[in-house]
Coordinates of C-alpha atoms in Angstrom, one line a residue:
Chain K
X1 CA 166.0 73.1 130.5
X2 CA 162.3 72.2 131.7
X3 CA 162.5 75.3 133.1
X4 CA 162.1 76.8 129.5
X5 CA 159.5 74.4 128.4
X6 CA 157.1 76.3 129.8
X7 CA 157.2 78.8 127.5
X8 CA 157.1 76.7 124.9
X9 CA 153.8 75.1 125.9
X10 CA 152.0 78.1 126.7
X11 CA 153.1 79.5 123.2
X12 CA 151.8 76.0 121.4
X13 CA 148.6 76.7 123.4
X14 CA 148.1 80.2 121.4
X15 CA 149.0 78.9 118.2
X16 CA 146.9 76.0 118.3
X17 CA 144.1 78.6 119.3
X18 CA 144.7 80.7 116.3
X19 CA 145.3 77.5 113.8
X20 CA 142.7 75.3 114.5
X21 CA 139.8 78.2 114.6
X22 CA 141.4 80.0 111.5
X23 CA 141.4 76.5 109.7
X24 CA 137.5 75.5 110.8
X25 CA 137.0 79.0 109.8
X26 CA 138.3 79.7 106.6
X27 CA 136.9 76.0 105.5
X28 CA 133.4 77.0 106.5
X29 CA 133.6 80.8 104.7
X30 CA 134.6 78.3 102.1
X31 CA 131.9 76.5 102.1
X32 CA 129.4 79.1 102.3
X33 CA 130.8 80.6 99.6
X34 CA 130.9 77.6 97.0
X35 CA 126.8 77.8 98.1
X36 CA 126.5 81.3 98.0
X37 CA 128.0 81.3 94.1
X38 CA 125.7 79.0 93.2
X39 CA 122.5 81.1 94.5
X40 CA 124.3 83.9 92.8
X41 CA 124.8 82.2 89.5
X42 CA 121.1 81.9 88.8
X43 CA 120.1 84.8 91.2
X44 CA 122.6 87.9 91.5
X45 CA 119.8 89.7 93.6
X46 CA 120.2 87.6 96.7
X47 CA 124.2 88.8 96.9
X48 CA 123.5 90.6 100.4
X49 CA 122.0 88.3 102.1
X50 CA 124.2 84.8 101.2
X51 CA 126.5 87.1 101.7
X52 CA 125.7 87.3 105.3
X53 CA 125.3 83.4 105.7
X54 CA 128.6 82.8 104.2
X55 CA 130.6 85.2 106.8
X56 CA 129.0 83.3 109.6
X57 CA 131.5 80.8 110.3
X58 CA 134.2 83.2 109.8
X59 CA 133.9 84.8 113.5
X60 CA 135.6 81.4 114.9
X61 CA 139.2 82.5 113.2
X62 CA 138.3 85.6 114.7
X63 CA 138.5 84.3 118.1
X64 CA 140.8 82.3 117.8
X65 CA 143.0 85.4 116.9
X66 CA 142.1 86.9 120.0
X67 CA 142.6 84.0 122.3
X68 CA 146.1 83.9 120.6
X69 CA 146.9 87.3 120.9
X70 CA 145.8 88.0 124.8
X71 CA 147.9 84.8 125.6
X72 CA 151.3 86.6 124.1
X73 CA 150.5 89.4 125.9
X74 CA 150.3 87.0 129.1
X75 CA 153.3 85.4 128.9
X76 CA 155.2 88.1 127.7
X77 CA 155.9 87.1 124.0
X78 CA 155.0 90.9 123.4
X79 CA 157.2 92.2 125.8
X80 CA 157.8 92.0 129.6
X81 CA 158.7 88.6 131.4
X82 CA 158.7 85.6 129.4
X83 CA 159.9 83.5 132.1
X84 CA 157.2 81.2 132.6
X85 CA 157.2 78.3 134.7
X86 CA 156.5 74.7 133.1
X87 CA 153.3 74.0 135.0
X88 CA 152.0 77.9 133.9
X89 CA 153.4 77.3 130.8
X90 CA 150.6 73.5 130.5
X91 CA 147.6 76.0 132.2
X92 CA 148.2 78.2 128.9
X93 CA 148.0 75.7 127.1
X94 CA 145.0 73.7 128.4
X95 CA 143.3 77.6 128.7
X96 CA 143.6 78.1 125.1
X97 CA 142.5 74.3 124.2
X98 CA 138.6 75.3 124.2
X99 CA 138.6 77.5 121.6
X100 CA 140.9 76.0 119.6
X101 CA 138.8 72.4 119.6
X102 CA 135.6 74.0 119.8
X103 CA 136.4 76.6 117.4
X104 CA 137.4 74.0 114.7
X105 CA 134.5 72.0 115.4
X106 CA 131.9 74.6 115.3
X107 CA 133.0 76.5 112.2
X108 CA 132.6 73.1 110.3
X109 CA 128.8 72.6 111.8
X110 CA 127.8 76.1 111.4
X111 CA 128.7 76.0 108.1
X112 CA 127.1 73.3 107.2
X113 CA 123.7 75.2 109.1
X114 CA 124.8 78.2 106.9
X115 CA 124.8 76.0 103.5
X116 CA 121.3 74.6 104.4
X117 CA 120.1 78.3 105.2
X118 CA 121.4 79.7 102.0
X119 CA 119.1 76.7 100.3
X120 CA 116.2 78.1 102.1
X121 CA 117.3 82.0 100.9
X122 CA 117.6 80.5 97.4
X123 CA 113.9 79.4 97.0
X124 CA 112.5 82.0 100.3
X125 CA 114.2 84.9 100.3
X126 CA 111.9 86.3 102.8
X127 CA 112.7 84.0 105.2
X128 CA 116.3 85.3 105.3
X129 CA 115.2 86.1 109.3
X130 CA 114.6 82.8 109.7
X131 CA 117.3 81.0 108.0
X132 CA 119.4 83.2 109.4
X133 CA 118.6 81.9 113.2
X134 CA 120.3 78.0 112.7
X135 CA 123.7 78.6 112.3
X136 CA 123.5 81.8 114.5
X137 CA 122.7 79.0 116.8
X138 CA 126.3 76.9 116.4
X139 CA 127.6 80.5 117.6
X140 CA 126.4 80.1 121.2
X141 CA 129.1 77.3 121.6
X142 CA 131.7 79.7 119.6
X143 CA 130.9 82.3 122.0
X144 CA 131.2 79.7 125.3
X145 CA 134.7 78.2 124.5
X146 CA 135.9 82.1 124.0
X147 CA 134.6 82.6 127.6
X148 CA 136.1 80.3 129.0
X149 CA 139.5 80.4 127.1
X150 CA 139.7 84.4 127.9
X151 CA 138.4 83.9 131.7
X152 CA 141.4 80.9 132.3
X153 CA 144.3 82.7 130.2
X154 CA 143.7 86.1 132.2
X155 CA 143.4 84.3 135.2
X156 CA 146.5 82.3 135.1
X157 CA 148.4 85.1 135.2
X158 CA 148.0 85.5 139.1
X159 CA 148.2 82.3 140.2
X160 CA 151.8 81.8 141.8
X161 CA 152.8 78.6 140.2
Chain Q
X1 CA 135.5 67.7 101.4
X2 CA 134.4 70.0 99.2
X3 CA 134.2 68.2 95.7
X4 CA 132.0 65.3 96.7
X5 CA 129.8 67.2 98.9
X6 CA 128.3 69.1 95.6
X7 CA 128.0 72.2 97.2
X8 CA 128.0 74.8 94.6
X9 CA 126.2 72.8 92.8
X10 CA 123.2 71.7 94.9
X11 CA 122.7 75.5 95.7
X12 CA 122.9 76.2 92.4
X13 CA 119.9 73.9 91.6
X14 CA 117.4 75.2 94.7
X15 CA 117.6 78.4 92.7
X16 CA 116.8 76.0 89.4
X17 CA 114.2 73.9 91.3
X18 CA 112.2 78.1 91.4
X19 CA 111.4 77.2 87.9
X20 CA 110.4 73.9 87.9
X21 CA 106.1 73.3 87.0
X22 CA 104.2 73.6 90.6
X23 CA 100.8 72.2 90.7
X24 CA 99.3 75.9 90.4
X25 CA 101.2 75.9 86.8
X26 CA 99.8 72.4 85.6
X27 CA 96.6 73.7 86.7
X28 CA 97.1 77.1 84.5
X29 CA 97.8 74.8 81.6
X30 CA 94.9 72.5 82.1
X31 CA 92.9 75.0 82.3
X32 CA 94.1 76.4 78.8
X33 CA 91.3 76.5 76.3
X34 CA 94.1 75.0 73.3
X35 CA 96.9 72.6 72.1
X36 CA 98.2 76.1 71.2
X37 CA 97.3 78.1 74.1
X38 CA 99.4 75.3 76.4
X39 CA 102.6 75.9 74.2
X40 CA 102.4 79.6 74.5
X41 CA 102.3 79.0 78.1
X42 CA 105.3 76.8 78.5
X43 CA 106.6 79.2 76.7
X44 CA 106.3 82.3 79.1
X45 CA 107.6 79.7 81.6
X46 CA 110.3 80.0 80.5
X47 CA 110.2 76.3 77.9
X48 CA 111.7 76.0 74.3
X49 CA 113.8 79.4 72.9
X50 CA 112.5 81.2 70.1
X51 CA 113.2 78.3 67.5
X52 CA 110.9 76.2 69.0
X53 CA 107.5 75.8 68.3
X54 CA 106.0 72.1 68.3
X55 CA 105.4 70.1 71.5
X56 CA 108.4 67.6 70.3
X57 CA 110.8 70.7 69.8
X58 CA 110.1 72.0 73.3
X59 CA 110.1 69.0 75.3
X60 CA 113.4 68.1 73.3
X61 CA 115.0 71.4 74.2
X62 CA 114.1 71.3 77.7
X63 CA 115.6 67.2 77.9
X64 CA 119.3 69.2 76.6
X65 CA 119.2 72.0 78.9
X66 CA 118.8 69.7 82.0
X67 CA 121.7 67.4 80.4
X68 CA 123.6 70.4 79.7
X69 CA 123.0 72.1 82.9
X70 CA 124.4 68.7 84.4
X71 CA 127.5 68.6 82.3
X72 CA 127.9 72.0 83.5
X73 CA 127.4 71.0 87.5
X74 CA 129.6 67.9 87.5
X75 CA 133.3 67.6 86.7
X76 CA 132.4 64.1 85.5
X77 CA 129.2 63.4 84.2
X78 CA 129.9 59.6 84.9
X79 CA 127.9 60.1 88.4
X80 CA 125.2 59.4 86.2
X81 CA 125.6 57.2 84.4
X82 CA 122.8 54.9 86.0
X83 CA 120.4 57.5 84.3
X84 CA 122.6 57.6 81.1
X85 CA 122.6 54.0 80.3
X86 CA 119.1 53.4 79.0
X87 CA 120.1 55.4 76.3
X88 CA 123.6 53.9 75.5
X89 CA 121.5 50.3 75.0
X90 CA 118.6 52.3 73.3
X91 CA 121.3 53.4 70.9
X92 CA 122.6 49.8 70.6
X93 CA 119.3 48.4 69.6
X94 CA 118.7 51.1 67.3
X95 CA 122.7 50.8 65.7
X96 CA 121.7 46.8 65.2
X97 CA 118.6 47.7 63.5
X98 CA 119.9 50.2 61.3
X99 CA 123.1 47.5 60.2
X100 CA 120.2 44.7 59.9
X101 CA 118.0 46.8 57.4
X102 CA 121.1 48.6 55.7
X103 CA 119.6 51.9 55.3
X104 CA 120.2 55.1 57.2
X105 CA 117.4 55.9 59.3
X106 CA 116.9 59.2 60.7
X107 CA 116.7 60.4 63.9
X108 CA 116.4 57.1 65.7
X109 CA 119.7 57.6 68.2
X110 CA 119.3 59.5 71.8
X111 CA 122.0 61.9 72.9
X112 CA 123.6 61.7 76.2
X113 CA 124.9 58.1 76.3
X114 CA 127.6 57.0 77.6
X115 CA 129.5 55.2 74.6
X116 CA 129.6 58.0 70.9
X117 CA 126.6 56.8 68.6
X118 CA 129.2 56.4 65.7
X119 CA 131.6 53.9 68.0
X120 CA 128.9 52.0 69.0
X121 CA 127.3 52.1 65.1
X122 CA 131.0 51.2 63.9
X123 CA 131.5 48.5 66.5
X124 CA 128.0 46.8 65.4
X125 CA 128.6 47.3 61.5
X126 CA 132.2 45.8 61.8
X127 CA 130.5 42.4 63.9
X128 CA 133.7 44.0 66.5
X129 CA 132.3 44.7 70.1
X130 CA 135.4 44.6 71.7
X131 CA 135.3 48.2 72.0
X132 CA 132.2 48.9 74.1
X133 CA 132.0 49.0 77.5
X134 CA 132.2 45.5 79.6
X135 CA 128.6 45.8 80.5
X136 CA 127.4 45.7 77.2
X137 CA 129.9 43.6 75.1
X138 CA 128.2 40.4 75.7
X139 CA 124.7 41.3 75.1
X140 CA 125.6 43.3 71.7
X141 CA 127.0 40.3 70.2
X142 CA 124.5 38.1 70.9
X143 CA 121.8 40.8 70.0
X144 CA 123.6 41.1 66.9
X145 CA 124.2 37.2 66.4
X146 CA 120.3 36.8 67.3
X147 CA 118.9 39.4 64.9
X148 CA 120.9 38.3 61.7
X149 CA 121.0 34.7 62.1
X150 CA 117.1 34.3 63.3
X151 CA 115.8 37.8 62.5
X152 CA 113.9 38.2 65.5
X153 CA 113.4 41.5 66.5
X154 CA 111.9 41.0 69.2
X155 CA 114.6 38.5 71.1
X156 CA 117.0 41.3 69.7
X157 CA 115.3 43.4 72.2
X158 CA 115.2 41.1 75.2
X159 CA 118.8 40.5 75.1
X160 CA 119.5 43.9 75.0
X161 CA 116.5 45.5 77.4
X162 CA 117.9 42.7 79.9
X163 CA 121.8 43.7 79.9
X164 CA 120.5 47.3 80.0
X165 CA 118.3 46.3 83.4
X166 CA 121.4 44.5 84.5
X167 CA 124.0 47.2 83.8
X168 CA 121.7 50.2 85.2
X169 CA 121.0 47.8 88.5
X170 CA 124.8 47.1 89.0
X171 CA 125.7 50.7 88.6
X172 CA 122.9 51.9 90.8
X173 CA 124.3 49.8 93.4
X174 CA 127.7 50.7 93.1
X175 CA 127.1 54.4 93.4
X176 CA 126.9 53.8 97.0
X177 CA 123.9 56.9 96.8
X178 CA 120.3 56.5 98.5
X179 CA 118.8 57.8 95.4
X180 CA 120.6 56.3 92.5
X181 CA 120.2 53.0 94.0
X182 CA 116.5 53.5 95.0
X183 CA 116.1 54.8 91.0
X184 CA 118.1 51.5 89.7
X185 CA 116.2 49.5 91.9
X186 CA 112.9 50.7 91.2
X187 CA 113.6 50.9 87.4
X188 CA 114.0 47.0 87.2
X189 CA 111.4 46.5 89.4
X190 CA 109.0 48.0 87.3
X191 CA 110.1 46.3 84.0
X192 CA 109.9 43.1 86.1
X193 CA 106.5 43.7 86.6
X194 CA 106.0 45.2 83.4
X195 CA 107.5 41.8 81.8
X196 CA 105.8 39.4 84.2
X197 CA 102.4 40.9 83.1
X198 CA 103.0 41.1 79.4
X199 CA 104.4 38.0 79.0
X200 CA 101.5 36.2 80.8
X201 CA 98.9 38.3 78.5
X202 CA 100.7 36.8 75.1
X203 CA 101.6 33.6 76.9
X204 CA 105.0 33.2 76.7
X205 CA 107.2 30.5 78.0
X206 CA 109.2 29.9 81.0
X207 CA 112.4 30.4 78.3
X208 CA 111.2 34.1 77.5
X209 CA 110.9 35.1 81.4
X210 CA 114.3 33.4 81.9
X211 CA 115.7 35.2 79.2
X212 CA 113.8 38.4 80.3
X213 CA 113.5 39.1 83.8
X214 CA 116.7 40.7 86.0
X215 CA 117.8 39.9 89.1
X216 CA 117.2 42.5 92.0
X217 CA 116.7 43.1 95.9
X218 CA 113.1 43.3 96.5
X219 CA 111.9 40.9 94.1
X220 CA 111.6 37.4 94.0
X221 CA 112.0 36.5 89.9
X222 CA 111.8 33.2 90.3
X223 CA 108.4 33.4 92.0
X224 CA 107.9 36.2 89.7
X225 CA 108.3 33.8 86.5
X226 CA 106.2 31.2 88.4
X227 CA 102.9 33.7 88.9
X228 CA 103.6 35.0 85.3
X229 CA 103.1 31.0 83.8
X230 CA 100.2 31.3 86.0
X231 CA 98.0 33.6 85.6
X232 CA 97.5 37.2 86.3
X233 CA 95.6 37.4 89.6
X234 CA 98.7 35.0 90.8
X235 CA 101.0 38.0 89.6
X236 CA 98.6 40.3 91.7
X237 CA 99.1 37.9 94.5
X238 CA 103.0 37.1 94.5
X239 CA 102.8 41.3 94.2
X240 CA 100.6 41.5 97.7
X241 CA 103.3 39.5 99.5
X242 CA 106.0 42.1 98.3
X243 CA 106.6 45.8 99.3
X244 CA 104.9 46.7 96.1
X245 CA 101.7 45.1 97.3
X246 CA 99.9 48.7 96.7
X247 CA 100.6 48.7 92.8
X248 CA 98.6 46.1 92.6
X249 CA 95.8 48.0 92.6
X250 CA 97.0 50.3 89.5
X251 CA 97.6 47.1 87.6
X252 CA 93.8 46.2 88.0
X253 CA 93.2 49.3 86.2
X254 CA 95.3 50.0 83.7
X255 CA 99.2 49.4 82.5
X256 CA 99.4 53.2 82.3
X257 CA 98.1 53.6 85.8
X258 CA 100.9 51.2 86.4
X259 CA 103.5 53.2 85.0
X260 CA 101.7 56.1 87.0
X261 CA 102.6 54.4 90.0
X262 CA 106.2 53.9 89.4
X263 CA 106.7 57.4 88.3
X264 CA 105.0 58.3 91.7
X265 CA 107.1 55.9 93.4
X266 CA 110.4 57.5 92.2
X267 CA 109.0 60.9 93.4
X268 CA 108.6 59.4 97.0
X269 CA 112.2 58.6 96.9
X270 CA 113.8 61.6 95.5
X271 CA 111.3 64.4 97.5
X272 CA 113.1 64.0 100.7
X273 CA 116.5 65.4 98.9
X274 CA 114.4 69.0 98.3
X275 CA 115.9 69.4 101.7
X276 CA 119.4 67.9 101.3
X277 CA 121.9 70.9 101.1
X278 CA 124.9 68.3 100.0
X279 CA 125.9 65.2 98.1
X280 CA 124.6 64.1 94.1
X281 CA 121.8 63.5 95.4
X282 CA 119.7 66.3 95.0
X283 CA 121.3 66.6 91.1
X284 CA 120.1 63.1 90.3
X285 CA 116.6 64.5 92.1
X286 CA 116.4 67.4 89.8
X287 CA 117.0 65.1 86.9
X288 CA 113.8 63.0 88.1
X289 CA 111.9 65.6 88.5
X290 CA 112.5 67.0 85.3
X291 CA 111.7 63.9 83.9
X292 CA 108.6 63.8 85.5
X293 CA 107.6 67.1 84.8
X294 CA 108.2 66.6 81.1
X295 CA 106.4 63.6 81.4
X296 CA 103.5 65.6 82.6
X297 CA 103.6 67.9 79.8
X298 CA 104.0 65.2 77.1
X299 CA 100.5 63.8 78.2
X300 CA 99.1 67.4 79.1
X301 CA 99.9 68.8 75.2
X302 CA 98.7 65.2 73.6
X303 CA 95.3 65.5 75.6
X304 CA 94.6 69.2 74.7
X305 CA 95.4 67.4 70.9
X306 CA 92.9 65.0 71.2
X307 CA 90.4 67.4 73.0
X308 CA 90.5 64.9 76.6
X309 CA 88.5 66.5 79.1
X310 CA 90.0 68.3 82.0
X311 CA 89.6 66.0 84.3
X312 CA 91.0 63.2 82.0
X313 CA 94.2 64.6 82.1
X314 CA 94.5 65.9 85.4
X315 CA 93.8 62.5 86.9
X316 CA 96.7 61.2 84.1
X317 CA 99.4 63.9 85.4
X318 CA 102.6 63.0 87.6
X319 CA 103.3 64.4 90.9
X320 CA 105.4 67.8 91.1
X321 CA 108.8 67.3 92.6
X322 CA 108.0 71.0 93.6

């Protein structure tokens, strides 16, 4: 019976990856967006470049995705092996914790950055460049937690455990 | 999340805030040679449509559009209602007059109130108040009781500018928002003042300042009321000892540099919110600053009326929120 759990664990650890990242994400698209219509309402020229600010948060749901999907592959949801022991089973799902806490967290900051940026597009276009920089910035931490998540979930798979 | 943080909205009005009067503007419009050449313009700014013509028309268009705009933004427009009152008890004075004098009198209500202008005229004309709002019950019936029994106008209005102080204070606070409160705050501070200095110029009694004068943070009324049976220069001094100490200065010079002030004074408070991306903040901002700016143009058009030099009217212009 514990034997199984593992399994179960791991695969919690990959959904939680995918959930929390595709709910910070598609909160902070949302967000953007309700800003990026209301540039648009008074200003239809400036579609491309809201446009752009409003996607940003969208690349954590992205990761997320990927984190999830490179951890089925591990413990053989996809095929092969899904015999997993119970203390792989926690590894998987501490791996995958990163991006799914970070991921949440950042989409929600750098969508807040991307609101405030598509403020400064509204009244200064031309400093779309510049605007575009702070919540470019929230990304680094994105970008760490997917590291990190992808370096411990491949990894885990040759430990002997 | 979403529906308090205002976010369509507020982005909405940075785009707006592109066409609000910089200085550069104001100057272009001093600098016009006519009453005539300032209206045409506004008018390529973007002021009145193509019905209107006179200053009044204009500046009356421009008041709905903001109103409208905000109707528009919000799903309910009671967010404002700190703004919003000083019409509802404009309207009340103006219902009470109208039943005192029993004649129809033309264009003497305000839109944008809270309570319809025919409730609140029905509610006066039937001696019934139970139908307005709590806030404003008390003071309608004794505004009413006041101006038909005694006939003073004038009481009338204290009762009613008073409840109006109170009810626009009490909301302010309430709204649990930096800038609403700061506004309600402000606003009774500066009819404080305003009442403290008047009163001491036609000498009125300890009664009228008791009756007049509202209660709020930063001032002290009852030392208010005691520099007010006093003298002037003990207004000036109570007024040193405050936060305010630096309008003292604009009450040496004028009442209208006064008022100057306080319009200035609202403009510190709302110009950090240029930068706030969220909340109702930067709505009740925009709303200032419209104000303001249409304040500006009110006194711009009346001194290229009465031929006031350049400089007359620059130095008599409110700050851009922009």
């Amino acid at each position: 019976m514990m034997n199984n759990l593992g399994i179960v664990f791991a695969l919690l650890g990959a959904v939680l990856a995918a959930l929390l990242s595709g709910i910070g994400s598609a909160k902070g698209v949302g967000m953007g967006g309700e800003a990026a219509a209301g540039v648009i309402t008074e200003d239809p020229s400036k579609f491309g470049k809201v446009l752009i600010l409003q996607l940003l948060p969208g690349t954590q749901g992205i990761y997320g995705l990927l984190i999830a999907f490179i951890t089925l592959s591990q413990i053989g949801i996809l095929g092969g092996n899904a015999d997993i022991s119970l203390a792989k089973g926690f590894l998987y799902f501490g791996a995958c914790m990163p991006m799914a806490i970070v991921g949440y967290a950042s989409a929600i900051r750098q969508a807040r950055a991307s609101v405030a940026s598509i403020a400064v597009v509204a009244k200064k276009p031309e400093q779309f460049g510049k605007a575009m920089i702070f919540p470019a910035m929230v990304e680094t931490y994105a970008i760490l937690a997917l590291l990190i998540s992808i370096l411990a979930v491949v990894g885990i798979g040759g430990l002997s455990i | 999340m979403a529906k308090n943080q205002y976010t369509y909205a507020v982005a909405r009005i940075r785009s707006k805030e592109l066409t609000l009067l910089n200085n550069q503007i104001l100057e272009q419009l001093i600098a016009s040679k006519s009453y005539d050449e300032c209206i045409r313009l506004l008018q390529e700014k973007g002021w009145g449509n193509q019905d209107t013509k006179t200053a009044e028309e204009i500046l009356g268009f421009e008041h709905e559009k903001t109103w409208e705009l905000m109707e528009e933004l919000v799903d309910d427009i009671s967010v404002f209602d700190v703004f919003l009152y000083a019409n509802d008890y404009h309207n009340l004075k103006a219902a009470i007059k109208q039943a005192y004098v029993g004649t129809e009198i033309p264009n003497i209500y305000l839109s944008h109130g809270t309570v319809k202008v025919e409730d609140l005229y029905t509610c006066v004309k039937e001696n019934d108040f139970e139908a307005l709002p709590d806030h404003m019950r008390e003071a309608a019936r004794d505004a009413y009781q006041v101006l038909f029994h005694t006939g003073d106008g004038q009481l009338c209005d204290v009762i009613i500018d008073k409840a109006a102080l109170k009810a626009i204070y009490k909301r302010g606070k309430a709204s649990d928002n930096e800038v609403l409160a700061g506004f309600a705050e402000l606003k009774v501070v500066a009819s404080n003042i305003n009442i403290a200095i008047r009163g001491n110029k036609t000498r009125k009694g300890i009664d009228f300042f008791q009756r007049a004068l509202a209660e709020c943070d930063t001032l002290d009324i009852q030392r208010l009321t005691e520099a007010a049976l006093d003298s002037e220069s003990a207004i000036h001094e109570y007024l040193s000892s405050t936060i305010y100490s630096d309008a003292v200065a604009a009450l040496k010079e004028s009442l209208s540099a006064f008022e100057r002030w306080c319009d200035n004074r609202i403009m510190e408070l709302i110009k950090p919110q240029r930068y706030n991306p969220f909340t109702i903040s930067p709505l009740a901002a925009f709303i200032l600053g419209r104000e303001s700016e249409m304040k500006s143009v009110r006194i711009l058009l009346s001194g290229k009326l009465n031929d006031l030099s350049e400089n007359l009217i620059r130095e008599r212009l409110r700050e851009t929120y922009v």
